[in-house]
CSV table of C-alpha atoms in Angstrom, one decimal:
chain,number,residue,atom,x,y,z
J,1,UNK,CA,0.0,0.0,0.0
J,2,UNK,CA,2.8,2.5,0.8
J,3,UNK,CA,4.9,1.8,-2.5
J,4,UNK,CA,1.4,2.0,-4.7
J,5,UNK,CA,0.6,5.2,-2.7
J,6,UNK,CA,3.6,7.2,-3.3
J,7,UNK,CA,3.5,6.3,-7.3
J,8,UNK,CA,0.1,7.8,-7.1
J,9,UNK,CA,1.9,11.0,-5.4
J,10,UNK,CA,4.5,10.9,-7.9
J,11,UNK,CA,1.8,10.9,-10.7
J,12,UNK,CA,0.2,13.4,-9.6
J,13,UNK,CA,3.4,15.6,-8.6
J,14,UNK,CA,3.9,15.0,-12.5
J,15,UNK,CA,0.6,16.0,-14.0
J,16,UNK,CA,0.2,19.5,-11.8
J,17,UNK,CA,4.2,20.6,-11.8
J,18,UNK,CA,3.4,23.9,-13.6
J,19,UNK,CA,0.4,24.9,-11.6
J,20,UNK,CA,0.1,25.1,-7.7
J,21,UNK,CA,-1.2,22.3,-6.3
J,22,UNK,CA,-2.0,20.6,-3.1
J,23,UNK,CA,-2.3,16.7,-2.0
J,24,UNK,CA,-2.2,14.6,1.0
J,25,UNK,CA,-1.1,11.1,0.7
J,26,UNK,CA,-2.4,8.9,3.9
J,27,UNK,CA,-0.2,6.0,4.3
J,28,UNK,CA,-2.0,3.4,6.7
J,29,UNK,CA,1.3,1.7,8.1
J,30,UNK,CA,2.5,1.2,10.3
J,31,UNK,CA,-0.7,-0.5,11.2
J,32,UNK,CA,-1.3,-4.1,12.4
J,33,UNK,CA,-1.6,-6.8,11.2
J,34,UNK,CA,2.1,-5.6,10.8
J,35,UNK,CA,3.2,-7.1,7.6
J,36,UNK,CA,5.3,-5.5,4.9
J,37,UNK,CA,6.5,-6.5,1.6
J,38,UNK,CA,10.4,-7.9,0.9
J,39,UNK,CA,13.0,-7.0,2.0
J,40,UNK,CA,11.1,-4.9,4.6
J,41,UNK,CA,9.3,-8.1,6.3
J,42,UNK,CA,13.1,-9.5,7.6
J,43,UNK,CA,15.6,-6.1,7.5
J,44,UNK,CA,14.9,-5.6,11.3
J,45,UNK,CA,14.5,-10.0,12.1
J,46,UNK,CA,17.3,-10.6,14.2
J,47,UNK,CA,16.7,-6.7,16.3
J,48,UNK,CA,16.7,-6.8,20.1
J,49,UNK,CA,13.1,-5.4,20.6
J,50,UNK,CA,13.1,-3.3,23.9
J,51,UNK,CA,10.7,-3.9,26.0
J,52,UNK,CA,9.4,-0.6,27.3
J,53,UNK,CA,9.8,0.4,31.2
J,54,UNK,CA,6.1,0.9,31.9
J,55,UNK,CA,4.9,-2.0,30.6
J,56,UNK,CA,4.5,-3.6,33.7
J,57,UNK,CA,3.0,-1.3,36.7
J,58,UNK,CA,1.6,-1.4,39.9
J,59,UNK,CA,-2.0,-1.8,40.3
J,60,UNK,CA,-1.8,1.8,41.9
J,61,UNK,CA,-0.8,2.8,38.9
J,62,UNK,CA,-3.6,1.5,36.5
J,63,UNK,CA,-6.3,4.0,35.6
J,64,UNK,CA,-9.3,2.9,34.6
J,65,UNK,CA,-9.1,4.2,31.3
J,66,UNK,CA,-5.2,2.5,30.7
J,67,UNK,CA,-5.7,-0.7,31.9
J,68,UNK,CA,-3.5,-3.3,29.7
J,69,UNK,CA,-4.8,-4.9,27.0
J,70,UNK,CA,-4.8,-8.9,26.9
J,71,UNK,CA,-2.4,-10.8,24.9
J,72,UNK,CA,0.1,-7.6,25.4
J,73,UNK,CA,3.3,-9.9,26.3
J,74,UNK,CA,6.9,-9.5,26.1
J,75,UNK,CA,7.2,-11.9,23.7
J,76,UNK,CA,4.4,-11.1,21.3
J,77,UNK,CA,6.4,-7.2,21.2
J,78,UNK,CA,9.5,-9.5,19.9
J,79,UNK,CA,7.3,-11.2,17.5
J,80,UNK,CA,5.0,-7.8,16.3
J,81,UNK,CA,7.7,-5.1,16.3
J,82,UNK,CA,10.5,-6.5,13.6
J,83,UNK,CA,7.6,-6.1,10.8
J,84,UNK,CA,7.1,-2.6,12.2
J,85,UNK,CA,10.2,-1.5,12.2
J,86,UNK,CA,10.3,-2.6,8.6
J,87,UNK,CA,7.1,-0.5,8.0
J,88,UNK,CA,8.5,2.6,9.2
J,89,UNK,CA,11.5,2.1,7.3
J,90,UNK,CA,9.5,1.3,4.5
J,91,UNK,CA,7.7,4.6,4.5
J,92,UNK,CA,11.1,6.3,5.2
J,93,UNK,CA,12.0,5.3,1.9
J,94,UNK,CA,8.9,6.5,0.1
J,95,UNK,CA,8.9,9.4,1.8
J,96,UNK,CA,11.7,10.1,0.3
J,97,UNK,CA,10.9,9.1,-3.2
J,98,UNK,CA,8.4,12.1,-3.0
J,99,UNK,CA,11.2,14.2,-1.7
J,100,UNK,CA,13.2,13.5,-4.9
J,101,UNK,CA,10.5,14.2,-7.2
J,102,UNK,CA,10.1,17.4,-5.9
J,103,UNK,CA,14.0,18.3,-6.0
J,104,UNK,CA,13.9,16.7,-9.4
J,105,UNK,CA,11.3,19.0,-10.7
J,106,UNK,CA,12.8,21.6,-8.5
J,107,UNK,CA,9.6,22.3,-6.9
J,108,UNK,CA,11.8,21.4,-3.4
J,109,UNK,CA,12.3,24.6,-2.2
J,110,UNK,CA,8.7,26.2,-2.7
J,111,UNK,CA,6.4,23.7,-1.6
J,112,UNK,CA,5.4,23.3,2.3
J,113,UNK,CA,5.9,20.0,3.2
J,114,UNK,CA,4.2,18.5,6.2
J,115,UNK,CA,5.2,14.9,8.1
J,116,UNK,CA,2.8,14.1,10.4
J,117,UNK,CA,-0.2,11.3,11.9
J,118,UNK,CA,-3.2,10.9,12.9
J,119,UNK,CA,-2.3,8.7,16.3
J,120,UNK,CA,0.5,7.6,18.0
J,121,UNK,CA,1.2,4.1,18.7
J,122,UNK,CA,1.6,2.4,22.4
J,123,UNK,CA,3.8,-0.3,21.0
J,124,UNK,CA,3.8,-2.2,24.9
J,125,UNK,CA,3.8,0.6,26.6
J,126,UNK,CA,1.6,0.4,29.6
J,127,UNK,CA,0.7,-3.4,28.5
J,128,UNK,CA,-1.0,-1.8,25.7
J,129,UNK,CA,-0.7,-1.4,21.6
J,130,UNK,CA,-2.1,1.5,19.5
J,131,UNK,CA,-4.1,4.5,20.4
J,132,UNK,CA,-6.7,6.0,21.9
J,133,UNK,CA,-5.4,7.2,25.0
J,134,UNK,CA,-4.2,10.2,26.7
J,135,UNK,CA,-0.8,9.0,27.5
J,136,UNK,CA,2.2,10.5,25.9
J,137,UNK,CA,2.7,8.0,22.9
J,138,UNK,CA,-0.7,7.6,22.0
J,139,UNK,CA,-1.4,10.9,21.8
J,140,UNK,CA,1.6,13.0,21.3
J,141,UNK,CA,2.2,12.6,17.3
J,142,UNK,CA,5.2,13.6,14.8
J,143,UNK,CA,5.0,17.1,13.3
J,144,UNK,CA,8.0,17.9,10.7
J,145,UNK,CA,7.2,20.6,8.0
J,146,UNK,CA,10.0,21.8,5.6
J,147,UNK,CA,9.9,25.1,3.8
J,148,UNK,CA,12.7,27.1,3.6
J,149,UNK,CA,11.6,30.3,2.9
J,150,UNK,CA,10.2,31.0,6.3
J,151,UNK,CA,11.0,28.1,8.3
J,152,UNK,CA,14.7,28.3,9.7
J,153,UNK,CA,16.2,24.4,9.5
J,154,UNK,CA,16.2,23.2,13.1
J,155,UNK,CA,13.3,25.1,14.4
J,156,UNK,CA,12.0,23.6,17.7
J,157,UNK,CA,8.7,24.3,18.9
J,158,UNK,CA,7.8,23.6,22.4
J,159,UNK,CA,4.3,25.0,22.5
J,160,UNK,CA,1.8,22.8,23.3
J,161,UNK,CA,-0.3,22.3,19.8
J,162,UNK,CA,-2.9,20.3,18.4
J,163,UNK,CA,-4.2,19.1,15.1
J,164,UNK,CA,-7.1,21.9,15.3
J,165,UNK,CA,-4.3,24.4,15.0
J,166,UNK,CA,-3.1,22.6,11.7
J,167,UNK,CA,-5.5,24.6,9.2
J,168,UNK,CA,-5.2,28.1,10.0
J,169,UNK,CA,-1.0,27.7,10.4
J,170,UNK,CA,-0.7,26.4,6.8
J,171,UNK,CA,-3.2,28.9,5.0
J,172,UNK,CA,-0.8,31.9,7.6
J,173,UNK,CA,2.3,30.0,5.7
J,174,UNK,CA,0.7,30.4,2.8
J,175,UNK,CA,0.0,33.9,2.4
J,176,UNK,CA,-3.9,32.4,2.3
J,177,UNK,CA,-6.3,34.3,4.4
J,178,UNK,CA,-8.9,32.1,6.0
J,179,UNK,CA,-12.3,32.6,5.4
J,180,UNK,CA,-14.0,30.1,7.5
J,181,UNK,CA,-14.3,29.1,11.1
J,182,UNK,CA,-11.9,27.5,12.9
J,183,UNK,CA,-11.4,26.4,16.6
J,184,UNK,CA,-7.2,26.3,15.9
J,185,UNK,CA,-4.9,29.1,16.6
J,186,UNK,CA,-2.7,30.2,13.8
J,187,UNK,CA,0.7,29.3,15.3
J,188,UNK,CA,3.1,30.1,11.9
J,189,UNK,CA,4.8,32.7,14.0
J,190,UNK,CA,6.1,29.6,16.0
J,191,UNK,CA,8.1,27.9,13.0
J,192,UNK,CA,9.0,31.0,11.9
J,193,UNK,CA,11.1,31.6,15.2
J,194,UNK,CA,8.7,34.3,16.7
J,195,UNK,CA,6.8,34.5,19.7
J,196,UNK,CA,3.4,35.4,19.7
J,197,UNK,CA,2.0,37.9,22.3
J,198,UNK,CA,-0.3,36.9,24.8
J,199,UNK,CA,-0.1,32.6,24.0
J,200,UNK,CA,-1.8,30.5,26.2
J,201,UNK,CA,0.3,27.6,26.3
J,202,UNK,CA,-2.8,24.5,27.5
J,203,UNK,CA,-4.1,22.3,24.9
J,204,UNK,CA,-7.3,20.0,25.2
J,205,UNK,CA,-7.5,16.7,24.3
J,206,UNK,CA,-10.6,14.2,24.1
J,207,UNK,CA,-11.1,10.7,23.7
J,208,UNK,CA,-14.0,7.9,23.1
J,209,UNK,CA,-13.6,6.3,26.7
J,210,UNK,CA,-15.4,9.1,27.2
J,211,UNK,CA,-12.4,11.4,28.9
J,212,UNK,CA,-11.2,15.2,28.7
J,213,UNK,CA,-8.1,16.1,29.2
J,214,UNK,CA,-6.1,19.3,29.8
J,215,UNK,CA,-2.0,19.7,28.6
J,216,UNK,CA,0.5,22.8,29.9
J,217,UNK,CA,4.1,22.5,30.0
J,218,UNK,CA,5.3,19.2,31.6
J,219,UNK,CA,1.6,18.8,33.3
J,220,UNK,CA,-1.4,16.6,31.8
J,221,UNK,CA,-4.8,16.4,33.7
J,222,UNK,CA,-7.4,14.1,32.8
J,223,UNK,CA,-10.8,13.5,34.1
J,224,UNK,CA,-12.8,10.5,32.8
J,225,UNK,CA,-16.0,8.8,33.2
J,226,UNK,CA,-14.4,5.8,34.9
J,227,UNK,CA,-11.9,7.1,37.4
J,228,UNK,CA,-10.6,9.8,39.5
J,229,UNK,CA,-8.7,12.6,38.0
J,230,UNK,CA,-5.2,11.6,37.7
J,231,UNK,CA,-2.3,14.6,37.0
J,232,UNK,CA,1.1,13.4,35.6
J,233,UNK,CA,4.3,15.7,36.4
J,234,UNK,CA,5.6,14.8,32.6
J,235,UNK,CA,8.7,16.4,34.2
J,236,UNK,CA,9.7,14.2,37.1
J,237,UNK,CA,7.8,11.1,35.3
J,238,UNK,CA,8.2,11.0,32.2
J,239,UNK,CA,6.4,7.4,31.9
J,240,UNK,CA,3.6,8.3,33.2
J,241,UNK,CA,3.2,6.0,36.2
J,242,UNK,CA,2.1,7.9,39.0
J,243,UNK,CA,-1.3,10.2,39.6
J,244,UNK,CA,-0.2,13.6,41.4
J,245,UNK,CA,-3.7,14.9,41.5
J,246,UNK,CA,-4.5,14.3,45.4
J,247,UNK,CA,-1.2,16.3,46.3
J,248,UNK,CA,-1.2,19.1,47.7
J,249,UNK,CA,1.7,20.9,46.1
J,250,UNK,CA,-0.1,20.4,42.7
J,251,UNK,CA,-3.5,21.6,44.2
J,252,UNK,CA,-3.2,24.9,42.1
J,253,UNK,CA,-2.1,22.8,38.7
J,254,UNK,CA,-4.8,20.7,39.0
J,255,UNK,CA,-7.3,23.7,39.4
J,256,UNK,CA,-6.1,25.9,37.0
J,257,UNK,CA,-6.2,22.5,34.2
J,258,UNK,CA,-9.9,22.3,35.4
J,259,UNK,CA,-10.8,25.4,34.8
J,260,UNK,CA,-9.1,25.1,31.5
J,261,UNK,CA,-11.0,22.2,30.4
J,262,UNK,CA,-14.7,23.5,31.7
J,263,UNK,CA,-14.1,27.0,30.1
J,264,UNK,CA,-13.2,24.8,26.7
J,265,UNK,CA,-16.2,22.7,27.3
J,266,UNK,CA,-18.0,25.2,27.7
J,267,UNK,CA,-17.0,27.6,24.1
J,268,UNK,CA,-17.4,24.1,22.4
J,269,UNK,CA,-20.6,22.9,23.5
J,270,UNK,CA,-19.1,19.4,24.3
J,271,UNK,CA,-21.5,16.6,25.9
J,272,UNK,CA,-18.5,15.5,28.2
J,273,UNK,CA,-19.3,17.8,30.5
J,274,UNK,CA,-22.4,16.6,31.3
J,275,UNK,CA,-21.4,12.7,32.1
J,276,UNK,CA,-22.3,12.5,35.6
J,277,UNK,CA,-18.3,11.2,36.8
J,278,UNK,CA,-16.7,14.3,34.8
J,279,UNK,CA,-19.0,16.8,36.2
J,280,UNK,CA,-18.2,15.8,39.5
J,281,UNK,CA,-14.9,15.5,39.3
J,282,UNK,CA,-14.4,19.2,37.5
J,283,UNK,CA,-17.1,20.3,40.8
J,284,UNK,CA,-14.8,18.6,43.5
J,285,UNK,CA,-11.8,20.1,41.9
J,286,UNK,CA,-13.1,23.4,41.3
J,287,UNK,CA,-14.1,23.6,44.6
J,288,UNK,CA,-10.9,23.0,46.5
């Protein structure tokens, strides 16, 4: 799928290279069932898979909403990840088969290029594979965009951003003004290497289970329908193993997160804050 993709890019690279143009190529893998065409499907065989630090936990350490998956075993990860590896590397290399066709056709240096996903992937972490929680590498994703005329190589952005914020930052790029609602913040300014006046560095972040949760700096709150809120110090635990919310010297960081995440309930209209477990757990937090 990812080599019979990126000849569709390439085709299409070729049959718009005098006008402007814009396309999005959606490569599925790495995705299970984790299997990838020759040589791909042995390159990484005889790899030592790590086996992730959190994947075992204390059951103090379990929320509700990140309880491990079944079948999530040390040795299925040495069995799963080899083909994944191959995936990504797969894609590496079509990735930069597009690259080339641009440079080719030297289109390169004036077109915006954008690497990015939809998820991350838990690969073990926590006992657990895929998505579709708030920790770290389910939800934090890859965001590499190349354009030399106003992005400086290296640029590092340490805001906290979302996929909301994607639209309105590539029209700014673009000289394009937008023209219709948005609920993201035009953030160019950032990969340009400028600050922007008055940011307000907190993100929000939903999910199925049903659960809200709030992101500043090295702190993540998030309140669910299923548990207590649980705070994670990204800082001083980076793999997201123990709940900070009940102590006291974080009192104030879990407040001013709640507040966040009712006032964006609130603009938005969303349902969440009326699940009977949320609302209470904003109401007790709000109150202390």
């Amino acid at each position: 799928t990812t080599d019979w993709l990126t000849t569709k890019t390439l085709n299409f690279i070729a049959e718009h290279a005098s006008q402007p143009f814009c396309f999005m190529v959606s490569i599925p893998d790495p995705h299970g069932p984790n299997t990838v065409r020759a040589p791909y499907d042995t390159m990484y065989a005889n790899v030592e898979v790590p086996i992730p630090a959190n994947m075992h936990k204390k059951p103090e350490q379990i929320p509700n909403w990140g309880r491990p998956e079944k079948g999530v075993t040390e040795a299925s990860l040495r069995k799963i990840m080899p083909p994944y590896y191959g995936m990504v590397k797969c894609i590496d290399d079509n990735v930069g088969r597009i690259l080339a066709e641009l440079r080719n056709r030297n289109l390169l240096e004036k077109t915006i290029i954008v690497f990015t996903a939809d998820h991350g992937d838990l690969c073990g972490e926590h006992g657990r594979l895929n998505k579709g929680v708030p920790y770290e590498k389910s939800a934090r994703i890859p965001f590499v965009i190349y354009y030399p005329p106003k992005i400086p190589a290296g640029t590092i952005v340490d805001e906290v951003l979302t996929c909301v914020d994607f639209k309105p930052t590539i029209l700014s790029l673009m000289g394009v003004k937008e023209t219709s609602p948005s609920h993201g913040r035009d953030t160019s300014a950032l990969f340009e290497g400028k600050s922007i006046p008055g940011w307000h560095d907190v993100a929000i972040i939903r999910g199925t289970g049903p659960w809200l949760c709030a992101i500043s700096g090295d702190y993540k709150l998030v309140v669910s329908a299923v548990d207590r809120p649980w705070l994670f110090d990204l800082a001083k635990d980076p793999l997201e193993l123990d709940n900070q919310a009940d102590k006291p010297e974080y009192r104030e960081v879990v407040a001013k997160l709640g507040r966040e995440i009712v006032a964006y309930g609130k603009k938005y209209d969303d349902p969440y804050l009326e699940n009977e477990n949320i609302k209470a757990s904003l109401d007790t937090i709000l109150r202390e």
